[in-house]
Amino acid sequence: MQMLKAHTIALLSAVLFSLSSVSSVQSQSTLPADPNSLTEIDAGLGPCSADFTVNDSSGSPIYNAKIRLHIEYGKFNLHKLDLEAGTNAAGKARFIGLPDKSKQGLFFRASAGGRESSVFDNPAQTCKKDFTITVEKKSP
């Protein structure tokens, strides 16, 4: 309940909540209102962060690329959190409040217009990380 309250306060207009029968599943999704403002999603689970720049194959930033993260946490990983951020005009987005320990690490997926890429982070080793992702066409 405390985490639901924190998410509601931090991202009231951007937070979507849903419950499953076995575990609580929380979803957050937001796009930048202003193309130049940085989208920042707060997981509320710890002190770590991940900053992203998403580019196309020519190195140009991609506006409104989607970056997704699925986190399982708590005892027996019964709690689940799905986060999504859209990049700004500079191709940037930020995730904060990420856990500093994760049994499986954090797997981020970026996509835009039929192109995608992913990166992995172990927050126990790199609590604050900058990623540059180049999204490429999916292989058939």
Coordinates of N, CA and C in Angstrom, one line a residue:
M1 N 0.8 -1.2 0.0 CA 0.0 0.0 0.0 C 0.9 1.3 0.0
Q2 N 2.0 1.2 0.8 CA 2.9 2.3 0.8 C 3.5 2.7 -0.5
M3 N 3.8 1.6 -1.3 CA 4.4 1.9 -2.6 C 3.3 2.4 -3.6
L4 N 2.1 1.9 -3.5 CA 1.0 2.5 -4.3 C 0.9 4.0 -4.0
K5 N 0.9 4.3 -2.8 CA 0.8 5.7 -2.4 C 1.9 6.6 -2.9
A6 N 3.1 6.1 -2.9 CA 4.3 6.8 -3.4 C 4.2 7.0 -4.9
H7 N 3.8 6.0 -5.6 CA 3.6 6.1 -7.1 C 2.5 7.1 -7.4
T8 N 1.4 7.0 -6.7 CA 0.3 7.9 -6.9 C 0.7 9.4 -6.8
I9 N 1.4 9.7 -5.7 CA 1.9 11.0 -5.5 C 2.9 11.5 -6.5
A10 N 3.9 10.6 -6.8 CA 4.9 11.0 -7.7 C 4.5 11.1 -9.2
L11 N 3.6 10.3 -9.6 CA 3.2 10.2 -11.0 C 1.7 10.1 -11.2
L12 N 1.0 10.9 -10.5 CA -0.5 10.8 -10.5 C -1.1 10.7 -11.8
S13 N -0.8 11.6 -12.7 CA -1.4 11.5 -14.1 C -0.8 10.5 -15.0
A14 N 0.3 9.9 -14.6 CA 1.0 9.0 -15.6 C 1.0 7.5 -15.1
V15 N 0.4 7.3 -13.9 CA 0.4 5.9 -13.4 C -0.8 5.1 -13.6
L16 N -0.7 3.9 -14.1 CA -1.8 3.0 -14.3 C -1.6 1.8 -13.4
F17 N -2.6 1.5 -12.6 CA -2.5 0.4 -11.7 C -3.4 -0.7 -12.1
S18 N -3.0 -1.9 -12.0 CA -3.9 -3.1 -12.2 C -3.4 -4.2 -11.3
L19 N -4.3 -5.0 -10.9 CA -4.0 -6.1 -10.0 C -4.2 -7.5 -10.6
S20 N -3.3 -8.4 -10.4 CA -3.5 -9.8 -10.8 C -3.9 -10.6 -9.6
S21 N -4.3 -11.8 -9.8 CA -4.8 -12.6 -8.7 C -3.7 -13.1 -7.8
V22 N -2.5 -13.3 -8.3 CA -1.4 -13.8 -7.4 C -0.6 -12.7 -6.9
S23 N -0.3 -11.7 -7.7 CA 0.7 -10.7 -7.3 C 0.1 -9.3 -7.7
S24 N 0.7 -8.3 -7.2 CA 0.3 -7.0 -7.6 C 1.1 -6.6 -8.8
V25 N 0.5 -6.1 -9.8 CA 1.1 -5.6 -11.0 C 0.8 -4.2 -11.1
Q26 N 1.9 -3.4 -11.2 CA 1.7 -1.9 -11.4 C 2.3 -1.5 -12.7
S27 N 1.7 -0.6 -13.4 CA 2.2 -0.1 -14.7 C 2.3 1.4 -14.6
Q28 N 3.4 1.9 -15.2 CA 3.5 3.3 -15.3 C 4.0 3.5 -16.8
S29 N 3.3 4.5 -17.4 CA 3.7 4.8 -18.8 C 3.5 6.3 -18.9
T30 N 4.5 6.9 -19.6 CA 4.4 8.4 -19.8 C 5.1 8.8 -21.1
L31 N 4.7 9.8 -21.7 CA 5.3 10.4 -22.8 C 5.6 11.9 -22.5
P32 N 6.7 12.4 -23.0 CA 6.9 13.8 -22.7 C 5.8 14.8 -23.2
A33 N 5.3 15.6 -22.3 CA 4.3 16.6 -22.7 C 4.9 17.6 -23.6
D34 N 6.1 18.1 -23.3 CA 6.8 19.0 -24.1 C 7.9 18.2 -24.8
P35 N 8.1 18.3 -26.1 CA 9.1 17.5 -26.8 C 10.5 17.8 -26.2
N36 N 10.8 18.9 -25.5 CA 12.1 19.2 -25.0 C 12.3 18.8 -23.6
S37 N 11.2 18.5 -22.9 CA 11.3 18.1 -21.4 C 11.7 16.6 -21.3
L38 N 12.5 16.3 -20.3 CA 13.0 15.0 -20.1 C 11.9 14.1 -19.3
T39 N 11.6 13.0 -19.9 CA 10.7 12.1 -19.2 C 11.4 11.3 -18.1
E40 N 10.9 11.4 -16.9 CA 11.5 10.7 -15.8 C 10.5 9.8 -15.1
I41 N 10.7 8.5 -15.0 CA 9.8 7.6 -14.4 C 10.5 7.1 -13.1
D42 N 9.7 7.2 -12.0 CA 10.2 6.8 -10.7 C 9.6 5.4 -10.3
A43 N 10.4 4.4 -10.2 CA 10.0 3.1 -9.7 C 9.7 3.0 -8.2
G44 N 10.3 3.9 -7.5 CA 10.1 3.9 -6.0 C 10.7 2.7 -5.3
L45 N 11.7 2.1 -5.9 CA 12.2 0.8 -5.3 C 13.6 0.9 -4.8
G46 N 14.3 2.0 -4.9 CA 15.7 2.1 -4.5 C 16.4 3.4 -5.0
P47 N 17.7 3.4 -4.8 CA 18.5 4.6 -5.1 C 19.1 4.7 -6.5
C48 N 18.9 3.7 -7.3 CA 19.6 3.6 -8.6 C 18.8 4.3 -9.7
S49 N 19.5 4.6 -10.8 CA 18.9 5.3 -11.9 C 19.6 4.8 -13.2
A50 N 18.8 5.1 -14.3 CA 19.3 4.7 -15.7 C 18.9 5.9 -16.6
D51 N 19.9 6.5 -17.2 CA 19.6 7.5 -18.2 C 19.8 6.9 -19.6
F52 N 18.9 7.3 -20.5 CA 19.0 6.7 -21.9 C 19.0 7.8 -22.9
T53 N 19.7 7.5 -24.0 CA 19.7 8.2 -25.3 C 19.4 7.2 -26.3
V54 N 18.3 7.4 -27.1 CA 17.9 6.4 -28.1 C 18.2 7.1 -29.5
N55 N 19.0 6.4 -30.3 CA 19.3 6.9 -31.7 C 18.9 5.9 -32.7
D56 N 18.8 6.4 -34.0 CA 18.6 5.5 -35.1 C 20.0 5.1 -35.6
S57 N 20.0 4.3 -36.7 CA 21.3 3.8 -37.2 C 22.2 4.9 -37.7
S58 N 21.7 6.0 -38.0 CA 22.5 7.1 -38.5 C 23.1 8.0 -37.3
G59 N 22.6 7.7 -36.1 CA 23.1 8.4 -34.9 C 22.2 9.6 -34.5
S60 N 21.1 9.7 -35.2 CA 20.1 10.8 -34.9 C 19.2 10.4 -33.8
P61 N 18.9 11.3 -32.9 CA 18.0 11.0 -31.7 C 16.6 10.7 -32.2
I62 N 15.9 9.8 -31.5 CA 14.6 9.4 -31.9 C 13.6 10.0 -30.9
Y63 N 12.7 10.8 -31.3 CA 11.6 11.3 -30.5 C 10.5 10.3 -30.3
N64 N 10.1 10.1 -29.0 CA 9.0 9.2 -28.7 C 9.3 7.8 -28.9
A65 N 10.6 7.4 -28.8 CA 10.9 6.0 -28.7 C 10.4 5.5 -27.4
K66 N 10.0 4.2 -27.3 CA 9.5 3.6 -26.1 C 10.6 2.8 -25.4
I67 N 10.8 3.1 -24.2 CA 11.7 2.3 -23.4 C 10.9 1.6 -22.3
R68 N 11.0 0.2 -22.3 CA 10.2 -0.6 -21.3 C 11.1 -1.3 -20.4
L69 N 10.6 -1.5 -19.2 CA 11.3 -2.2 -18.1 C 10.2 -3.0 -17.3
H70 N 10.5 -4.3 -17.1 CA 9.7 -5.2 -16.2 C 10.5 -5.6 -15.0
I71 N 10.0 -5.2 -13.8 CA 10.8 -5.6 -12.6 C 9.9 -6.5 -11.8
E72 N 10.6 -7.6 -11.3 CA 10.0 -8.5 -10.3 C 10.8 -8.3 -9.1
Y73 N 10.1 -8.2 -7.9 CA 10.8 -7.9 -6.7 C 10.0 -8.4 -5.5
G74 N 10.6 -8.3 -4.3 CA 10.0 -8.8 -3.1 C 10.2 -10.3 -2.9
K75 N 9.6 -10.8 -1.8 CA 9.8 -12.2 -1.5 C 9.2 -13.0 -2.6
F76 N 10.0 -14.0 -3.1 CA 9.6 -14.9 -4.2 C 9.3 -14.1 -5.5
N77 N 9.7 -12.9 -5.6 CA 9.4 -12.1 -6.8 C 7.9 -12.0 -7.1
L78 N 7.1 -11.9 -6.0 CA 5.7 -11.9 -6.2 C 5.1 -10.5 -6.7
H79 N 5.9 -9.5 -6.5 CA 5.5 -8.1 -6.9 C 6.1 -7.8 -8.3
K80 N 5.3 -7.2 -9.1 CA 5.8 -6.9 -10.5 C 5.5 -5.5 -10.8
L81 N 6.4 -4.9 -11.6 CA 6.2 -3.5 -11.9 C 6.6 -3.3 -13.4
D82 N 5.7 -2.8 -14.2 CA 6.0 -2.5 -15.6 C 6.1 -1.0 -15.8
L83 N 7.2 -0.6 -16.4 CA 7.5 0.9 -16.6 C 7.7 1.1 -18.1
E84 N 7.2 2.3 -18.5 CA 7.5 2.6 -19.9 C 7.7 4.2 -20.0
A85 N 8.7 4.6 -20.7 CA 9.0 6.0 -20.9 C 9.1 6.3 -22.4
G86 N 8.6 7.4 -22.8 CA 8.9 7.9 -24.2 C 10.0 8.9 -24.2
T87 N 10.8 8.9 -25.2 CA 12.0 9.8 -25.2 C 11.5 11.2 -25.7
N88 N 12.3 12.2 -25.3 CA 12.1 13.6 -25.8 C 12.7 13.8 -27.1
A89 N 12.7 15.0 -27.6 CA 13.2 15.4 -28.9 C 14.7 15.1 -29.1
A90 N 15.4 15.1 -28.0 CA 16.8 14.7 -28.0 C 17.1 13.2 -27.8
G91 N 16.0 12.4 -27.8 CA 16.1 11.0 -27.7 C 16.4 10.5 -26.3
K92 N 16.1 11.4 -25.3 CA 16.5 11.0 -23.9 C 15.3 10.7 -23.0
A93 N 15.5 9.8 -22.0 CA 14.5 9.5 -21.0 C 15.3 9.0 -19.8
R94 N 14.7 9.0 -18.6 CA 15.4 8.6 -17.4 C 14.4 7.7 -16.5
F95 N 15.0 6.7 -15.9 CA 14.3 5.9 -14.9 C 15.1 6.1 -13.6
I96 N 14.3 6.5 -12.5 CA 14.9 6.7 -11.2 C 14.2 5.7 -10.2
G97 N 14.7 5.6 -9.0 CA 14.1 4.8 -8.0 C 14.2 3.3 -8.3
L98 N 15.3 2.9 -9.0 CA 15.4 1.5 -9.4 C 16.1 0.8 -8.2
P99 N 15.9 -0.5 -8.0 CA 16.5 -1.2 -6.9 C 18.0 -1.3 -7.1
D100 N 18.7 -1.4 -6.0 CA 20.2 -1.5 -6.0 C 20.5 -3.0 -6.0
K101 N 19.6 -3.9 -5.8 CA 19.8 -5.3 -5.9 C 18.7 -5.9 -6.7
S102 N 19.0 -6.8 -7.6 CA 18.1 -7.5 -8.4 C 18.6 -8.9 -8.7
K103 N 17.8 -9.9 -8.4 CA 18.2 -11.3 -8.7 C 18.5 -11.5 -10.2
Q104 N 17.7 -10.9 -11.0 CA 17.8 -11.1 -12.4 C 18.4 -10.0 -13.2
G105 N 18.7 -8.9 -12.5 CA 19.2 -7.7 -13.2 C 18.1 -6.9 -13.8
L106 N 18.3 -5.9 -14.6 CA 17.3 -5.1 -15.2 C 17.5 -5.2 -16.7
F107 N 16.5 -5.5 -17.5 CA 16.5 -5.6 -18.9 C 15.6 -4.6 -19.5
F108 N 16.2 -3.6 -20.2 CA 15.5 -2.5 -20.8 C 15.3 -2.8 -22.3
R109 N 14.1 -2.5 -22.8 CA 13.9 -2.7 -24.3 C 13.4 -1.4 -24.9
A110 N 14.1 -1.0 -25.9 CA 13.7 0.3 -26.6 C 13.2 -0.1 -28.0
S111 N 12.1 0.6 -28.4 CA 11.6 0.4 -29.7 C 11.0 1.7 -30.3
A112 N 11.1 1.7 -31.6 CA 10.5 2.9 -32.4 C 10.3 2.5 -33.8
G113 N 9.1 2.7 -34.3 CA 8.8 2.4 -35.7 C 9.3 1.1 -36.3
G114 N 9.0 0.0 -35.6 CA 9.5 -1.3 -36.2 C 10.9 -1.6 -35.9
R115 N 11.6 -0.7 -35.2 CA 13.0 -1.0 -34.8 C 13.1 -1.2 -33.4
E116 N 14.1 -2.0 -32.9 CA 14.2 -2.3 -31.5 C 15.6 -2.6 -31.1
S117 N 15.9 -2.5 -29.8 CA 17.2 -2.9 -29.2 C 17.0 -3.1 -27.7
S118 N 17.9 -3.7 -27.1 CA 17.8 -3.9 -25.6 C 19.2 -3.8 -25.0
V119 N 19.1 -3.4 -23.7 CA 20.3 -3.4 -22.9 C 20.1 -4.0 -21.5
F120 N 21.1 -4.5 -20.9 CA 21.0 -5.2 -19.6 C 21.8 -4.4 -18.6
D121 N 21.4 -4.3 -17.4 CA 22.1 -3.6 -16.3 C 22.0 -4.5 -15.0
N122 N 23.1 -4.6 -14.3 CA 23.2 -5.2 -13.0 C 23.4 -4.1 -12.0
P123 N 22.3 -3.6 -11.4 CA 22.4 -2.4 -10.5 C 23.3 -2.6 -9.3
A124 N 23.6 -3.9 -8.9 CA 24.5 -4.1 -7.8 C 25.9 -3.6 -8.2
Q125 N 26.2 -3.6 -9.5 CA 27.6 -3.2 -10.0 C 27.6 -1.8 -10.5
T126 N 26.5 -1.4 -11.2 CA 26.4 0.0 -11.7 C 25.0 0.6 -11.3
C127 N 25.0 1.2 -10.2 CA 23.7 1.8 -9.7 C 23.2 2.9 -10.5
K128 N 24.1 3.7 -11.0 CA 23.7 4.9 -11.9 C 24.4 4.7 -13.2
K129 N 23.6 4.5 -14.2 CA 24.2 4.2 -15.5 C 23.6 5.0 -16.7
D130 N 24.5 5.4 -17.6 CA 24.0 6.0 -18.8 C 24.1 5.0 -20.0
F131 N 23.0 5.0 -20.7 CA 23.0 4.0 -21.9 C 22.7 4.8 -23.2
T132 N 23.4 4.5 -24.2 CA 23.1 4.9 -25.6 C 22.6 3.7 -26.3
I133 N 21.4 3.8 -26.8 CA 20.8 2.6 -27.5 C 20.6 3.0 -29.0
T134 N 21.1 2.2 -29.9 CA 20.8 2.3 -31.3 C 19.7 1.3 -31.7
V135 N 18.5 1.8 -32.1 CA 17.5 0.8 -32.4 C 17.6 0.5 -33.9
E136 N 17.5 -0.8 -34.2 CA 17.7 -1.3 -35.6 C 16.4 -2.1 -36.0
K137 N 16.3 -2.3 -37.3 CA 15.2 -3.1 -37.8 C 15.2 -4.5 -37.2
K138 N 14.1 -5.1 -37.0 CA 14.0 -6.4 -36.5 C 14.4 -7.4 -37.6
S139 N 15.1 -8.4 -37.2 CA 15.4 -9.5 -38.2 C 14.2 -10.3 -38.5
P140 N 14.0 -10.7 -39.8 CA 12.8 -11.5 -40.1 C 12.8 -12.9 -39.5

